[in-house]
Amino acid sequence: MILGSPRAPFLDDLKTGDELSELVYDVTQECVDAYGMASLDLNPVHMDPQWAARAQVFGFPETVAHGMMSMSYAASLVLRAFGASARITAVESTFTKPVPVGSTVTVRGEVRDTHPIGDGKDFAVIRAIATDQHGDTISVNEIHLQLPRRPADQQ
Amino acid sequence: MAVSASNAERLTALARTTKQREYARDFVATWRDHVTWDRAPMREAVRLPGEFIVEEEDVLAYNLALGETDPLLVDPEYARVHAPGGTVVVHPLFTTSIGFWLAAPGTPLSWTRTPGARNPFQRVVIREPIKIGDRLSLTVENTDRYIRRGKHYLSAHVVMSDQRGAVKAESWATLILPANHDEARAFATALNDTRP
């Protein structure tokens, strides 16, 4: 099943391996600037091309996208599949490759597992992998999404 | 030298919200007041001074920066009618803005602003959704520092509470940092390096 509907399904509707509609974004200095101002992370490695060219924190002269931007897009992938009000309860991300301005990132996600633990705390784990235009993984993300069970009268 | 004059002007022009205009935008200029890896106070929970009052414009800036188009995230009028709380929905990673706002120079979390820092991994747990109007504060404990493959990691546990004292979110933040004051200075003064 491809999850692209804005309506959040019930936990019972999900199966391991269900995919989310992918999300693609271009990493331009303009979008890094917008994210930097919004997040208030104005580190010059993101926000100052002249400084980045001199400091070469990652061994190349370009500014790079924020790791938290990559993490946020992984969460956005889930919001777009399950609806803006979807109840994300945890996000864990590992950043595996810096993302210089000029990159194109694709985020793909799938249901890794479901947790029907009851007491209104049922959740699914979405694993989202972001890759760059070379196919290299830039971040690995796990998002916990609280979802209701299907009511008995709708079984 | 702080950020180049042209970049300072660029950042000034980019500032749209009240917080963005009031914020100390030059992370290079304040580098001496960022706690360094080797001097970070450890295992001591400290409530950071100040609070972050969540305004609609802050939330909109975050959601729009991520290219969101769902009216629940970007259209206040639509959200007033259709959103659960009658306001635009706050992105779950909006916690980032709150962290940076409160991680002022001199505080135990100021290392997050260090020029030359790299981000290896992060974990955020949202206990309750953040809402517009929340008055949020942070309690920070630097929990670990370690060296792995020659890189210097610093980790903190950050607890975000609202005006009622309810915990809204927790995060486990880690960065790779310059090892000490001298390494931090080398990054901070990169623009002074006249080599081609």
Coordinates of C-alpha atoms in Angstrom, one line a residue:
Chain A
M1 CA 0.0 0.0 0.0
I2 CA 1.3 3.5 -0.8
L3 CA 0.4 5.9 1.9
G4 CA -0.3 9.3 0.4
S5 CA -3.7 10.1 1.6
P6 CA -4.1 13.1 3.9
R7 CA -6.4 11.0 6.0
A8 CA -4.7 9.1 8.8
P9 CA -5.5 5.4 8.6
F10 CA -6.0 3.3 11.7
L11 CA -3.1 1.3 13.0
D12 CA -4.9 -1.9 11.9
D13 CA -4.6 -0.6 8.3
L14 CA -0.9 -0.6 8.3
K15 CA 1.4 -3.5 7.4
T16 CA 5.2 -3.7 7.6
G17 CA 6.6 -2.6 4.3
D18 CA 3.8 -0.2 3.4
E19 CA 5.5 2.7 1.6
L20 CA 4.9 6.4 2.0
S21 CA 4.8 8.7 -1.0
E22 CA 8.3 10.0 -1.4
L23 CA 9.3 13.6 -0.8
V24 CA 11.9 15.4 -3.0
Y25 CA 13.5 18.8 -2.3
D26 CA 16.3 20.8 -3.7
V27 CA 18.9 22.1 -1.3
T28 CA 19.4 25.7 -2.4
Q29 CA 21.0 28.5 -0.4
E30 CA 17.6 30.1 -0.3
C31 CA 16.0 27.1 1.4
V32 CA 18.9 26.7 3.8
D33 CA 18.5 30.4 4.7
A34 CA 14.8 30.0 5.2
Y35 CA 15.3 27.0 7.5
G36 CA 18.2 28.6 9.3
M37 CA 16.1 31.7 10.1
A38 CA 13.1 29.7 11.1
S39 CA 15.0 27.3 13.3
L40 CA 17.4 30.1 14.6
D41 CA 20.3 27.9 13.7
L42 CA 22.5 30.5 12.0
N43 CA 25.7 28.6 12.2
P44 CA 28.0 30.0 9.4
V45 CA 28.5 26.5 8.1
H46 CA 24.9 26.8 6.8
M47 CA 24.5 30.6 6.5
D48 CA 27.7 32.1 5.4
P49 CA 29.1 30.9 2.0
Q50 CA 32.3 33.0 2.4
W51 CA 33.0 31.5 5.9
A52 CA 32.2 28.0 4.7
A53 CA 34.6 28.3 1.8
R54 CA 37.4 29.3 4.2
A55 CA 36.6 26.9 7.1
Q56 CA 35.8 23.8 5.0
V57 CA 34.3 22.1 8.0
F58 CA 33.5 19.0 5.9
G59 CA 36.4 19.3 3.5
F60 CA 34.6 21.1 0.7
P61 CA 33.8 24.8 0.3
E62 CA 30.0 24.8 0.0
T63 CA 27.6 25.6 2.8
V64 CA 25.6 22.6 3.9
A65 CA 22.0 22.0 4.9
H66 CA 21.1 21.6 8.6
G67 CA 20.9 18.1 9.9
M68 CA 17.8 19.3 11.7
M69 CA 16.3 20.2 8.3
S70 CA 16.8 16.7 7.1
M71 CA 15.2 15.4 10.3
S72 CA 12.3 17.8 9.9
Y73 CA 11.7 16.7 6.3
A74 CA 11.6 13.1 7.5
A75 CA 8.9 14.1 9.9
S76 CA 7.2 16.1 7.1
L77 CA 7.1 12.9 5.0
V78 CA 4.9 11.4 7.7
L79 CA 2.8 14.5 8.1
R80 CA 2.1 14.5 4.4
A81 CA 1.2 10.8 4.4
F82 CA -1.0 10.8 7.5
G83 CA -2.2 14.4 7.7
A84 CA -0.9 17.5 9.3
S85 CA -2.4 16.7 12.7
A86 CA -0.8 13.3 12.8
R87 CA 0.5 12.6 16.3
I88 CA 4.3 12.2 15.9
T89 CA 5.7 11.3 19.3
A90 CA 9.4 10.7 18.6
V91 CA 11.9 11.2 15.9
E92 CA 15.4 9.8 15.9
S93 CA 17.9 10.6 13.1
T94 CA 21.5 9.7 12.2
F95 CA 23.2 11.9 9.7
T96 CA 25.5 9.9 7.5
K97 CA 26.7 12.4 4.9
P98 CA 26.8 16.2 4.7
V99 CA 24.5 17.8 2.2
P100 CA 26.1 20.7 0.3
V101 CA 24.0 23.4 -1.3
G102 CA 23.2 22.2 -4.9
S103 CA 22.1 18.7 -3.7
T104 CA 18.7 17.2 -4.4
V105 CA 17.3 15.0 -1.6
T106 CA 14.8 12.2 -1.9
V107 CA 13.1 10.9 1.3
R108 CA 11.5 7.5 1.2
G109 CA 9.7 5.9 4.1
E110 CA 8.0 2.7 5.0
V111 CA 6.2 1.2 7.9
R112 CA 8.8 -0.8 9.9
D113 CA 6.5 -2.2 12.5
T114 CA 3.3 -1.6 14.4
H115 CA 2.8 -1.6 18.2
P116 CA -0.7 -2.4 19.2
I117 CA 0.1 -2.0 22.9
G118 CA -3.4 -0.6 23.9
D119 CA -4.5 2.0 26.3
G120 CA -4.6 4.6 23.5
K121 CA -0.9 4.4 23.1
D122 CA -0.8 2.3 19.9
F123 CA 1.9 3.4 17.5
A124 CA 3.7 2.6 14.3
V125 CA 7.4 3.1 13.5
I126 CA 8.2 4.7 10.1
R127 CA 11.7 4.3 8.8
A128 CA 12.6 7.1 6.5
I129 CA 15.8 7.1 4.5
A130 CA 17.0 10.3 2.7
T131 CA 19.4 10.0 -0.2
D132 CA 21.1 12.5 -2.4
Q133 CA 21.3 12.7 -6.1
H134 CA 24.1 10.2 -6.2
G135 CA 22.0 7.7 -4.3
D136 CA 24.1 8.0 -1.2
T137 CA 22.3 7.9 2.1
I138 CA 22.4 11.3 3.9
S139 CA 20.2 10.4 6.9
V140 CA 18.4 7.5 8.5
N141 CA 15.3 8.4 10.5
E142 CA 12.8 6.6 12.7
I143 CA 9.5 8.3 13.4
H144 CA 7.0 7.1 16.0
L145 CA 3.5 7.8 15.0
Q146 CA 0.6 7.4 17.4
L147 CA -2.5 6.0 15.7
P148 CA -5.9 4.9 16.8
R149 CA -7.2 1.3 16.4
R150 CA -10.2 0.8 14.2
P151 CA -13.4 1.0 16.4
A152 CA -15.2 -2.3 16.9
D153 CA -18.2 -1.1 14.9
Q154 CA -16.0 -0.4 11.9
Q155 CA -14.3 -3.8 11.8
Chain B
M1 CA 36.3 38.8 12.6
A2 CA 32.6 38.1 12.8
V3 CA 30.5 37.2 9.8
S4 CA 31.4 39.2 6.7
A5 CA 29.6 42.5 6.4
S6 CA 27.8 41.4 3.3
N7 CA 26.6 38.2 5.0
A8 CA 25.5 40.2 8.1
E9 CA 23.4 42.4 5.8
R10 CA 22.1 39.3 4.1
L11 CA 21.0 37.8 7.4
T12 CA 19.5 41.1 8.5
A13 CA 17.4 41.2 5.3
L14 CA 16.3 37.6 5.9
A15 CA 14.9 38.3 9.4
R16 CA 11.1 38.4 9.3
T17 CA 9.8 37.6 12.7
T18 CA 10.2 39.6 15.9
K19 CA 12.5 36.8 17.3
Q20 CA 14.6 36.7 14.2
R21 CA 15.1 40.4 14.3
E22 CA 16.0 40.4 18.0
Y23 CA 18.2 37.3 17.9
A24 CA 22.0 37.4 18.2
R25 CA 22.4 36.2 14.6
D26 CA 26.2 36.2 14.5
F27 CA 27.4 32.9 16.0
V28 CA 31.0 33.8 15.1
A29 CA 31.0 37.0 17.1
T30 CA 30.0 35.2 20.3
W31 CA 32.3 32.2 20.0
R32 CA 34.2 33.1 23.1
D33 CA 31.0 32.7 25.1
H34 CA 30.1 29.3 23.8
V35 CA 30.9 26.5 26.2
T36 CA 33.7 24.4 24.7
W37 CA 33.8 20.6 24.7
D38 CA 36.6 20.4 27.3
R39 CA 35.0 22.9 29.6
A40 CA 31.3 22.0 29.4
P41 CA 29.8 21.6 32.9
M42 CA 28.7 18.0 33.2
R43 CA 26.0 16.1 35.0
E44 CA 24.3 19.2 36.4
A45 CA 20.8 20.0 35.4
V46 CA 20.3 23.7 34.8
R47 CA 17.2 25.6 33.9
L48 CA 18.2 28.0 31.1
P49 CA 17.3 31.7 31.6
G50 CA 14.3 33.0 29.7
E51 CA 11.4 31.4 27.9
F52 CA 10.1 31.0 24.4
I53 CA 6.6 32.2 23.9
V54 CA 5.3 30.4 20.8
E55 CA 3.9 33.0 18.4
E56 CA 2.0 32.2 15.2
E57 CA 4.6 33.9 13.1
D58 CA 7.3 31.6 14.5
V59 CA 5.3 28.5 13.7
L60 CA 4.5 29.7 10.2
A61 CA 8.1 30.5 9.5
Y62 CA 9.1 26.9 10.4
N63 CA 6.3 25.3 8.5
L64 CA 6.9 27.4 5.4
A65 CA 10.6 26.8 5.4
L66 CA 9.9 23.1 5.0
G67 CA 7.7 23.8 2.0
E68 CA 4.5 22.7 3.7
T69 CA 1.3 23.5 1.9
D70 CA -1.3 21.9 4.0
P71 CA -3.6 24.8 5.2
L72 CA -3.6 23.3 8.7
L73 CA 0.1 24.1 8.7
V74 CA 0.3 27.4 6.8
D75 CA -3.1 29.1 6.7
P76 CA -4.2 30.7 10.0
E77 CA -7.7 31.5 8.8
Y78 CA -8.3 27.9 7.7
A79 CA -6.7 26.6 10.9
R80 CA -9.0 28.8 13.0
V81 CA -12.0 26.8 11.6
H82 CA -10.5 23.4 11.0
A83 CA -7.5 22.7 13.3
P84 CA -8.1 20.9 16.5
G85 CA -6.9 23.8 18.6
G86 CA -8.1 26.6 16.2
T87 CA -4.5 27.6 15.4
V88 CA -1.9 26.4 12.8
V89 CA -0.4 23.1 13.7
V90 CA 3.1 23.2 15.1
H91 CA 5.6 21.0 13.3
P92 CA 7.0 18.3 15.6
L93 CA 10.6 19.5 15.1
F94 CA 9.8 23.1 15.9
T95 CA 11.6 22.2 19.2
T96 CA 14.8 23.1 17.2
S97 CA 13.8 26.8 17.2
I98 CA 13.1 26.8 20.9
G99 CA 16.4 25.2 21.7
F100 CA 18.4 27.7 19.7
W101 CA 16.5 30.7 21.1
L102 CA 17.3 29.6 24.7
A103 CA 20.8 28.3 24.1
A104 CA 22.2 31.8 24.6
P105 CA 26.0 32.5 24.8
G106 CA 27.3 31.6 28.3
T107 CA 24.6 29.0 29.0
P108 CA 25.4 25.2 29.3
L109 CA 23.8 24.6 25.9
S110 CA 25.7 27.4 24.1
W111 CA 27.9 24.8 22.5
T112 CA 25.1 24.1 20.0
R113 CA 26.0 27.5 18.4
T114 CA 29.7 26.7 17.9
P115 CA 31.2 27.4 14.5
G116 CA 32.8 24.2 13.3
A117 CA 30.2 21.9 15.0
R118 CA 28.9 18.9 13.2
N119 CA 25.6 17.0 13.8
P120 CA 25.9 13.2 14.0
F121 CA 22.6 12.2 15.4
Q122 CA 19.6 13.5 17.4
R123 CA 16.6 12.1 19.2
V124 CA 13.5 14.1 20.1
V125 CA 10.5 12.8 22.0
I126 CA 7.3 14.9 22.0
R127 CA 5.2 14.2 25.1
E128 CA 2.5 16.8 24.2
P129 CA 2.0 18.8 21.0
I130 CA 3.4 22.3 21.3
K131 CA 0.7 25.0 20.8
I132 CA 0.7 28.7 19.9
G133 CA 0.7 30.6 23.1
D134 CA 2.8 28.1 25.1
R135 CA 5.5 29.6 27.3
L136 CA 8.3 27.2 27.1
S137 CA 11.5 26.8 29.2
L138 CA 14.4 24.3 29.0
T139 CA 16.3 22.4 31.6
V140 CA 19.6 21.1 30.3
E141 CA 22.0 18.5 31.5
N142 CA 25.2 17.8 29.6
T143 CA 25.3 14.1 30.1
D144 CA 28.4 12.8 28.3
R145 CA 31.4 13.8 26.4
Y146 CA 33.6 11.3 24.6
I147 CA 36.1 10.8 21.9
R148 CA 35.4 8.4 19.1
R149 CA 37.7 8.0 16.1
G150 CA 39.4 11.2 17.1
K151 CA 36.2 13.3 17.1
H152 CA 34.9 15.0 20.2
Y153 CA 31.3 14.4 21.0
L154 CA 29.2 16.2 23.5
S155 CA 25.7 15.1 24.5
A156 CA 22.9 16.7 26.5
H157 CA 19.5 15.8 27.8
V158 CA 17.1 18.7 27.3
V159 CA 13.7 18.8 28.9
M160 CA 11.1 21.3 27.6
S161 CA 8.4 22.4 30.0
D162 CA 5.4 24.7 29.6
Q163 CA 3.9 27.4 31.8
R164 CA 2.1 24.7 33.8
G165 CA 5.3 22.8 34.4
A166 CA 4.1 20.0 32.1
V167 CA 6.9 18.3 30.1
K168 CA 6.2 18.9 26.4
A169 CA 9.3 17.4 24.9
E170 CA 12.6 15.8 25.6
S171 CA 15.6 15.7 23.4
W172 CA 19.0 13.9 23.5
A173 CA 21.2 16.3 21.6
T174 CA 24.7 15.4 20.4
L175 CA 27.2 17.4 18.4
I176 CA 30.8 16.8 17.3
L177 CA 32.7 19.9 18.5
P178 CA 36.1 21.6 18.3
A179 CA 38.0 19.9 21.1
N180 CA 39.0 23.1 22.9
H181 CA 39.2 26.9 22.9
D182 CA 42.1 26.9 20.4
E183 CA 40.2 24.7 17.9
A184 CA 37.1 26.8 18.4
R185 CA 39.1 29.9 17.7
A186 CA 40.5 28.5 14.5
F187 CA 37.0 28.0 13.1
A188 CA 35.7 31.3 14.5
T189 CA 38.5 33.2 12.8
A190 CA 38.5 31.4 9.5
L191 CA 37.7 34.6 7.7
N192 CA 40.9 36.1 9.1
D193 CA 42.9 33.4 7.2
T194 CA 44.3 35.2 4.2
R195 CA 45.5 32.2 2.4
P196 CA 43.8 31.8 -1.0

